[in-house]
XYZ file of C-alpha atoms in Angstrom:
577
model
C 84.120 27.316 38.913
C 85.209 29.113 35.490
C 88.704 30.126 34.299
C 88.811 33.187 33.472
C 90.128 32.875 30.225
C 86.461 31.557 30.135
C 84.628 34.179 31.474
C 82.187 35.752 29.575
C 83.611 39.677 27.615
C 80.704 41.234 27.993
C 81.023 41.240 31.453
C 82.264 45.044 31.658
C 85.155 45.651 34.840
C 84.222 47.166 37.396
C 85.231 50.861 37.263
C 86.334 53.563 39.852
C 83.808 54.864 42.510
C 83.859 56.732 45.877
C 85.514 59.774 44.596
C 88.013 59.075 43.462
C 89.077 60.322 40.569
C 93.119 59.629 39.599
C 95.341 56.850 41.462
C 98.588 56.162 40.712
C 101.669 54.168 42.719
C 103.318 50.930 43.188
C 99.873 50.130 44.893
C 98.284 47.153 47.546
C 98.243 43.627 46.152
C 94.768 42.667 46.917
C 93.410 38.541 46.997
C 90.862 37.655 44.278
C 88.255 35.531 45.090
C 86.827 32.668 42.538
C 83.877 33.263 40.085
C 81.420 29.908 40.661
C 77.863 30.010 38.864
C 75.204 30.311 40.459
C 72.653 27.558 40.446
C 69.729 29.799 38.513
C 71.410 29.983 35.451
C 71.872 26.032 35.096
C 68.320 26.208 36.950
C 67.264 28.552 34.230
C 64.719 30.151 36.978
C 64.585 32.868 39.923
C 66.228 31.365 43.394
C 64.803 32.548 46.362
C 66.663 32.798 48.973
C 65.885 34.961 52.728
C 68.097 37.843 52.283
C 70.129 39.487 49.854
C 72.867 41.960 49.908
C 74.158 43.644 47.399
C 77.559 44.635 48.388
C 80.577 43.668 49.323
C 82.527 46.790 50.876
C 83.473 46.992 54.702
C 79.635 47.649 55.082
C 77.681 44.755 53.366
C 80.670 41.836 54.497
C 79.802 43.201 58.225
C 76.186 43.071 57.697
C 77.145 39.396 56.258
C 79.520 38.097 59.152
C 77.272 39.443 61.450
C 74.081 37.442 60.032
C 76.905 34.647 60.020
C 77.077 35.037 63.692
C 73.599 33.977 64.073
C 73.164 31.629 62.127
C 70.948 32.906 59.646
C 70.870 32.017 55.462
C 72.250 35.504 53.577
C 73.355 35.861 49.955
C 76.371 38.274 49.698
C 76.415 39.947 45.498
C 79.832 41.405 45.113
C 80.555 43.336 41.004
C 83.763 42.695 41.881
C 86.323 39.720 42.845
C 88.552 41.487 45.246
C 87.755 43.587 48.797
C 88.813 46.978 48.667
C 87.822 49.146 45.474
C 89.379 48.529 42.254
C 92.059 52.523 42.136
C 90.978 53.665 45.639
C 92.007 50.057 47.452
C 93.185 52.096 51.313
C 90.203 54.267 51.832
C 89.283 53.751 55.024
C 91.843 54.142 57.650
C 90.630 54.656 61.261
C 88.602 52.356 63.286
C 86.863 53.431 66.128
C 86.109 51.406 69.656
C 82.603 50.773 68.895
C 83.301 49.356 65.260
C 86.788 47.347 67.486
C 83.796 45.446 69.425
C 81.288 44.419 67.101
C 85.019 42.978 65.315
C 85.555 41.598 68.309
C 81.941 40.034 68.660
C 82.308 38.574 65.230
C 85.554 36.893 65.623
C 88.142 39.335 63.899
C 89.606 41.121 66.162
C 92.714 39.647 66.925
C 93.466 39.368 63.631
C 93.059 43.404 62.774
C 94.638 43.897 66.598
C 97.962 41.916 65.439
C 98.161 43.695 61.796
C 97.130 47.155 62.738
C 98.350 50.283 64.809
C 96.949 51.672 67.824
C 96.891 55.310 68.901
C 95.188 56.902 71.709
C 97.287 60.717 71.082
C 96.240 63.018 68.947
C 98.084 66.867 67.944
C 96.903 69.683 66.086
C 99.174 72.333 65.113
C 98.289 75.759 63.347
C 102.566 76.553 61.814
C 105.267 75.709 64.530
C 103.028 75.700 67.272
C 100.615 73.307 69.215
C 96.902 74.449 69.996
C 95.487 70.662 70.745
C 96.010 67.720 71.788
C 94.176 64.636 73.298
C 94.842 60.904 75.009
C 91.076 59.316 74.440
C 92.655 56.892 77.046
C 92.747 59.433 79.876
C 88.608 59.999 78.456
C 85.698 58.720 79.877
C 84.018 56.324 78.441
C 87.141 55.013 76.511
C 89.158 53.329 79.104
C 87.043 50.574 80.211
C 86.573 48.240 76.835
C 88.680 44.895 76.327
C 89.557 47.177 73.081
C 91.698 50.133 72.721
C 90.466 54.142 71.158
C 91.380 53.505 68.113
C 93.592 51.172 65.586
C 94.320 52.105 62.470
C 94.780 49.664 59.691
C 94.428 49.393 55.912
C 90.511 49.157 55.052
C 90.738 46.808 52.734
C 92.668 44.008 55.183
C 89.271 43.824 57.902
C 87.014 43.635 54.362
C 89.322 40.447 53.540
C 89.324 39.530 57.371
C 85.661 38.696 57.015
C 85.487 36.921 54.033
C 87.440 34.985 55.466
C 85.703 34.694 58.969
C 82.653 34.466 56.437
C 83.981 30.858 54.890
C 84.719 29.603 58.460
C 81.418 30.559 59.718
C 79.370 29.736 56.883
C 75.677 30.447 55.912
C 76.093 33.357 53.950
C 76.897 32.480 49.891
C 78.789 35.267 48.701
C 79.515 35.772 44.631
C 81.454 37.753 43.890
C 81.484 38.915 39.797
C 77.808 39.169 40.025
C 76.247 42.531 39.805
C 72.631 43.521 39.962
C 71.263 45.780 37.078
C 67.205 45.673 37.622
C 64.673 45.708 41.172
C 61.718 45.595 41.910
C 59.402 44.945 44.806
C 55.898 44.486 46.081
C 54.169 43.311 49.121
C 55.198 39.481 48.576
C 58.405 40.354 48.498
C 61.834 41.471 45.719
C 62.660 40.296 43.260
C 66.956 41.130 41.303
C 68.291 40.954 37.678
C 71.663 39.458 37.840
C 74.585 39.708 35.027
C 77.723 37.567 35.556
C 80.268 36.260 32.929
C 78.140 33.213 33.104
C 75.503 35.090 31.689
C 72.401 36.486 32.711
C 69.401 35.111 36.165
C 66.175 36.025 38.678
C 66.389 35.857 41.805
C 63.785 36.228 44.601
C 63.903 37.699 48.351
C 62.466 38.261 50.981
C 64.745 41.280 52.420
C 67.344 42.840 50.510
C 69.936 45.296 51.961
C 72.120 48.022 49.488
C 75.159 48.409 50.639
C 76.641 49.102 47.548
C 78.244 52.383 48.267
C 78.165 56.512 47.517
C 76.681 55.547 43.943
C 74.665 52.808 44.406
C 71.246 52.755 41.353
C 69.082 51.029 43.889
C 68.178 54.865 45.112
C 67.127 55.264 41.329
C 65.370 52.278 41.231
C 63.252 53.394 44.239
C 63.026 56.865 43.631
C 64.903 57.232 47.276
C 65.471 61.196 47.595
C 68.078 62.723 49.486
C 69.604 65.792 50.661
C 72.960 65.806 49.724
C 75.360 69.175 49.468
C 78.449 69.346 47.503
C 82.179 70.292 49.094
C 84.796 72.305 46.719
C 87.325 71.483 48.950
C 89.406 69.022 47.289
C 92.676 67.012 48.945
C 94.964 64.343 48.035
C 96.398 61.563 50.107
C 100.024 59.612 49.609
C 100.086 56.647 51.207
C 104.093 56.012 51.687
C 106.496 54.668 53.632
C 109.639 56.161 55.602
C 112.923 54.948 56.109
C 112.749 57.151 59.420
C 109.159 57.757 59.947
C 107.380 60.186 62.555
C 105.940 59.580 66.410
C 103.119 56.890 66.632
C 100.642 59.875 67.167
C 98.290 61.542 64.705
C 99.222 64.546 63.749
C 97.140 67.317 61.856
C 97.869 71.278 60.935
C 95.248 73.248 60.443
C 97.623 75.336 58.284
C 100.377 73.862 57.562
C 103.437 76.375 56.602
C 104.923 72.873 54.255
C 101.615 73.496 52.397
C 100.449 76.823 51.689
C 99.166 77.172 54.724
C 96.689 74.429 54.331
C 95.821 71.732 56.393
C 96.970 68.236 56.541
C 96.638 65.225 58.117
C 99.599 62.350 59.261
C 98.320 57.961 60.433
C 99.638 55.681 60.422
C 98.300 52.548 59.006
C 99.191 48.866 58.506
C 102.805 47.613 57.445
C 104.501 50.845 58.337
C 102.438 52.295 56.357
C 101.820 56.255 56.480
C 98.970 57.994 55.407
C 99.199 61.396 54.736
C 96.350 63.858 53.745
C 96.573 67.065 51.995
C 94.042 70.266 51.395
C 94.593 71.350 47.691
C 93.268 74.581 46.215
C 89.789 74.149 44.914
C 90.802 74.619 41.759
C 93.235 71.795 42.247
C 93.725 69.681 38.322
C 93.765 65.958 40.121
C 96.809 64.649 37.418
C 98.776 67.217 38.625
C 98.677 67.033 42.180
C 99.372 63.422 41.832
C 102.327 63.310 39.901
C 104.764 61.199 41.896
C 107.672 64.378 41.026
C 104.539 66.908 42.459
C 104.071 64.052 45.102
C 107.476 63.798 46.500
C 107.834 67.356 46.461
C 105.307 68.035 48.891
C 106.505 65.201 50.956
C 110.173 66.444 50.578
C 108.769 70.611 51.887
C 107.098 68.172 55.095
C 110.047 65.820 55.910
C 112.729 67.147 54.314
C 114.736 66.308 51.529
C 116.730 64.041 53.345
C 114.157 61.671 54.145
C 113.810 58.675 51.839
C 110.082 57.887 50.493
C 108.882 54.800 49.226
C 104.730 56.026 47.341
C 102.854 53.272 47.555
C 99.801 54.686 46.346
C 98.554 58.102 45.483
C 94.326 59.336 45.404
C 92.985 63.101 45.154
C 89.659 63.093 46.474
C 87.123 65.945 47.059
C 83.846 64.922 49.427
C 81.056 65.783 50.257
C 78.224 65.405 52.157
C 73.950 63.608 51.849
C 72.094 61.653 54.166
C 69.161 59.386 52.321
C 65.789 60.805 53.582
C 64.660 57.606 54.412
C 67.084 54.229 54.829
C 63.762 52.000 54.622
C 61.789 51.805 51.325
C 59.095 48.638 51.933
C 61.902 45.489 52.005
C 65.019 47.017 50.393
C 67.302 49.014 53.416
C 69.601 51.591 52.819
C 72.958 51.096 54.721
C 76.924 52.190 55.122
C 77.918 55.139 51.899
C 74.557 53.651 50.055
C 72.648 55.878 53.229
C 75.153 58.668 53.910
C 78.090 60.283 53.026
C 80.032 62.230 55.648
C 83.599 63.163 54.997
C 86.405 61.591 56.423
C 87.398 63.742 59.511
C 86.532 62.197 62.567
C 86.587 58.617 61.349
C 82.299 58.613 60.746
C 82.162 56.990 57.801
C 83.277 53.393 57.552
C 82.064 52.851 61.393
C 78.875 54.216 60.706
C 78.919 51.391 57.982
C 80.005 48.551 60.601
C 77.516 50.482 63.386
C 74.635 50.050 60.206
C 74.493 47.134 59.600
C 75.261 45.856 64.193
C 72.642 47.491 64.074
C 70.206 45.715 61.950
C 71.453 42.394 61.065
C 69.665 41.575 65.004
C 66.704 42.262 63.996
C 66.598 41.301 60.727
C 67.927 37.155 61.492
C 64.447 37.348 65.052
C 61.900 38.627 62.701
C 62.781 36.375 59.574
C 63.106 33.962 62.638
C 59.266 34.840 63.724
C 61.163 35.889 67.171
C 60.077 39.765 66.829
C 57.466 42.187 65.106
C 57.880 43.660 61.263
C 57.225 46.588 62.499
C 60.783 46.241 64.960
C 62.419 46.671 61.069
C 60.805 50.699 61.460
C 63.673 51.202 63.846
C 66.942 50.894 61.637
C 65.798 54.139 59.750
C 64.735 56.292 63.473
C 68.134 54.766 64.217
C 70.479 54.437 62.051
C 69.262 57.993 60.189
C 69.656 59.885 63.388
C 72.955 58.518 64.104
C 73.377 59.767 60.581
C 72.343 62.888 60.561
C 74.244 63.874 63.680
C 77.856 62.379 61.833
C 76.967 64.599 58.581
C 76.001 68.367 61.430
C 79.437 66.525 63.216
C 81.849 66.580 60.143
C 80.336 69.468 58.538
C 80.905 71.801 60.875
C 84.989 70.682 60.228
C 84.677 71.176 57.592
C 83.919 74.925 57.753
C 86.429 75.067 60.406
C 88.860 73.454 57.761
C 87.989 75.823 54.385
C 86.379 78.263 55.944
C 83.974 80.838 54.050
C 85.298 84.395 54.635
C 83.113 87.051 56.965
C 82.532 85.087 59.995
C 82.982 82.174 59.437
C 87.561 83.292 58.780
C 87.480 85.509 61.488
C 85.673 82.740 63.864
C 88.651 80.903 63.050
C 91.604 83.174 63.118
C 90.033 84.179 66.266
C 89.839 80.741 68.132
C 93.996 79.917 66.754
C 95.071 83.166 68.214
C 93.427 82.279 70.911
C 94.036 78.712 71.578
C 98.345 79.711 71.667
C 98.056 81.062 74.832
C 94.274 80.500 76.871
C 93.414 76.319 77.906
C 89.771 77.226 77.438
C 89.988 77.852 73.453
C 91.689 74.476 72.637
C 88.475 72.855 72.688
C 87.278 74.704 70.172
C 89.527 73.834 67.456
C 88.230 71.665 65.378
C 89.874 69.039 63.364
C 87.861 66.175 63.346
C 85.486 65.244 66.411
C 86.657 61.571 66.874
C 83.410 59.726 66.084
C 81.766 57.435 69.161
C 78.567 56.185 69.838
C 75.579 57.117 68.729
C 73.215 57.567 70.754
C 69.465 57.003 70.094
C 66.827 59.822 70.658
C 63.741 58.764 68.808
C 63.636 54.807 68.718
C 60.236 53.634 68.852
C 61.541 50.422 70.438
C 63.914 51.575 72.910
C 61.864 52.514 76.229
C 62.725 54.832 79.498
C 66.892 54.418 79.874
C 67.348 52.624 76.526
C 69.225 54.015 73.449
C 72.924 54.109 75.125
C 76.138 52.407 74.026
C 76.969 49.542 76.643
C 81.030 49.867 76.314
C 82.663 45.672 76.043
C 83.903 45.972 79.766
C 85.086 43.207 81.827
C 83.663 40.960 84.226
C 84.064 37.886 86.342
C 81.531 34.004 85.250
C 81.006 32.535 88.167
C 83.535 29.757 88.331
C 85.728 33.263 88.540
C 86.878 33.043 85.284
C 87.317 35.950 83.535
C 84.901 37.915 80.588
C 83.077 40.197 78.613
C 79.644 42.302 77.658
C 80.908 40.730 74.432
C 80.753 36.750 75.665
C 77.749 37.470 77.719
C 75.996 38.329 74.916
C 77.671 35.780 72.915
C 75.933 33.374 74.849
C 72.163 35.220 74.596
C 72.946 34.097 71.235
C 70.322 36.636 69.349
C 68.068 37.078 72.663
C 67.641 40.186 74.092
C 70.263 39.649 77.035
C 68.166 40.738 80.843
C 71.161 41.829 83.647
C 69.478 42.181 86.579
C 72.108 43.659 89.038
C 71.325 43.507 93.722
C 69.654 40.490 95.084
C 66.478 39.253 94.012
C 62.852 38.814 96.028
C 61.980 34.987 95.765
C 58.603 36.556 93.788
C 60.689 38.639 91.744
C 62.915 35.500 90.605
C 59.249 33.839 89.950
C 58.695 36.492 87.849
C 61.747 36.372 85.984
C 61.550 32.425 85.066
C 57.727 33.155 83.664
C 59.503 36.098 81.786
C 62.331 33.841 80.398
C 60.172 31.022 79.435
C 57.901 33.544 77.560
C 59.552 35.235 75.399
C 63.409 35.394 73.655
C 65.036 37.020 76.985
C 67.726 35.145 78.540
C 68.174 36.054 81.905
C 71.644 37.041 84.723
C 71.432 38.695 87.758
C 75.129 40.301 87.979
C 75.946 40.551 92.529
C 79.604 42.601 93.712
C 80.707 40.812 96.291
C 77.602 39.225 97.559
C 75.824 35.568 96.606
C 73.961 34.859 94.575
C 70.370 33.898 94.406
C 70.342 32.768 90.780
C 72.093 29.868 88.891
C 73.006 32.059 85.751
C 75.538 35.411 87.173
C 77.962 36.791 86.741
C 80.017 39.211 88.660
C 81.234 43.265 88.744
C 83.594 43.397 91.717
C 84.258 46.783 90.222
C 80.755 47.916 89.352
C 81.992 49.149 85.658
C 79.226 46.435 84.168
C 76.365 48.317 86.147
C 78.289 51.447 84.958
C 78.912 50.023 81.293
C 74.917 49.774 81.129
C 74.325 53.268 82.681
C 72.111 51.809 85.922
C 73.478 51.926 89.741
C 72.304 50.357 92.779
C 69.486 47.642 92.589
C 68.072 48.141 88.595
C 68.000 45.908 85.869
C 69.308 47.129 82.022
C 67.988 45.298 78.732
C 70.214 44.792 76.711
C 70.355 44.567 72.054
C 72.206 42.190 70.721
C 73.972 45.231 69.694
C 75.008 45.957 72.933
C 72.749 49.269 73.356
C 70.666 49.014 76.107
C 67.202 48.716 75.294
C 65.585 49.547 78.860
C 66.467 50.428 82.701
C 64.493 50.362 86.058
C 64.387 49.108 89.345
C 60.999 46.727 89.915
C 60.496 43.200 88.413
C 57.337 44.571 87.540
C 54.693 45.599 84.393
C 57.370 47.651 83.310
C 60.019 45.654 82.687
C 57.505 43.405 80.651
C 56.143 45.787 78.704
C 60.003 46.949 77.479
C 60.177 43.755 76.503
C 57.590 44.190 73.880
C 58.571 47.071 73.026
C 62.155 45.932 72.213
C 61.058 43.301 70.363
C 57.294 45.597 68.455
C 55.815 42.816 70.374
C 52.409 45.096 69.488
C 49.044 43.209 69.053
C 48.780 42.579 65.941
C 52.425 42.678 64.492
C 53.376 39.329 61.779
C 57.322 37.822 61.584
């Protein structure tokens, strides 16, 4: 380990990134991690790893933690020595139920829940009038999970929890202050050139995942094409503490009288810090709108001049919308903001990166262990590119509603706001951000009939009567597919299931209500929540993947089930790992 005073001065500090142009405030105190000289430097020859992850943000760390949980070796390279982004530490704050369910499987949910703020109620205002509200606890699809609809917490906290958990689990080598400077690949593998404070080295890998963010160099290295749209909508974040704070709800103003009739968001995060997002004029000067006196004047207009405020962090940004056209390039996979960038409406940025990681991790583990065909990795693009396109479309509609073009768009918004003040039907047309949900997979080559839908982390009972959840079952399956069979089993069905479990990476569990089980491995579902979460009814089966998505459903234990298992693992004739 090298002391900081001994580090090579040629290693430049990490620059601002992710479109934050200027920041100020007392800031956040971020943990710093030590640089350790990679063994390849002393060896003087390239090392070899089955998998290298580039980028230690929330997406890369989630992937690393998913792999560590499955016992898969990997190396993660990060050019900085801390979590968060230099100069833009706060970033994402709203984490959805699907992400929280992933974090529960990884073993960090309790830390997040203890530190963050739960909320489910959102209110939208136009001037002084409330024109729309929701309570996610009352909405179907959010009410049965063991995790709440949302928790607000600064992103760097989750990243730090992930680092700690990876250290606890082992298997993944996190290398801080390791910057990738070149990449190449052929049919046999990849080669990375890496710069560090102690010198340069090369690293070979079977597969590489790019999680470096929106300014990734990998797109250029492989010639990846991107469909992009740059907006001129500008915002200024103010992370603040109050002596007397507002209600613990998401409040949104479409036309805020205290912000020149532009939009405003208001959220509570951890440490009693409030995130206030102010929409600025398109030609606003980032340095000016971030000046402390200007920020305080804006806050005073909203909360009153007598309100005492501590400014923790300020950062203006301008968003853009883009989606890579192909998320798999040979042995390279794009993930998180490297693959797509969306405007921050509805919490579809970091949360979709978490789902990217959850999707790819089990597939990489299955392929590298020889339990699935190589074509399984191609399904990552089919599934997560569809999700990325959905999220880009949804957030672009919100952006157009919040800053409509003159003409039809502005007329539609004005009419919607006017009607919403008087009529319930129009309130659902108010679009200040459709909150992120688990994306369905309708194009997946690895999902059969009934597949492609997310499974909530609902409660169940183990055979001994103790409480459990879907995540517990997935953890018990250890990276294999989980076949849940609902209802009674005939002797012939039991024999077929035993043969299937003996010949494929599938763990079989019978699910019963109050009846008597016919299988040793069984759980009880007295309220039918598990069956509902799997999107099946009556005597049926559901094939559940390690990322809590249904691969297929059916009724009979027959050839269709065997074919569904082969499809889910891309075990086609001639496929090799």
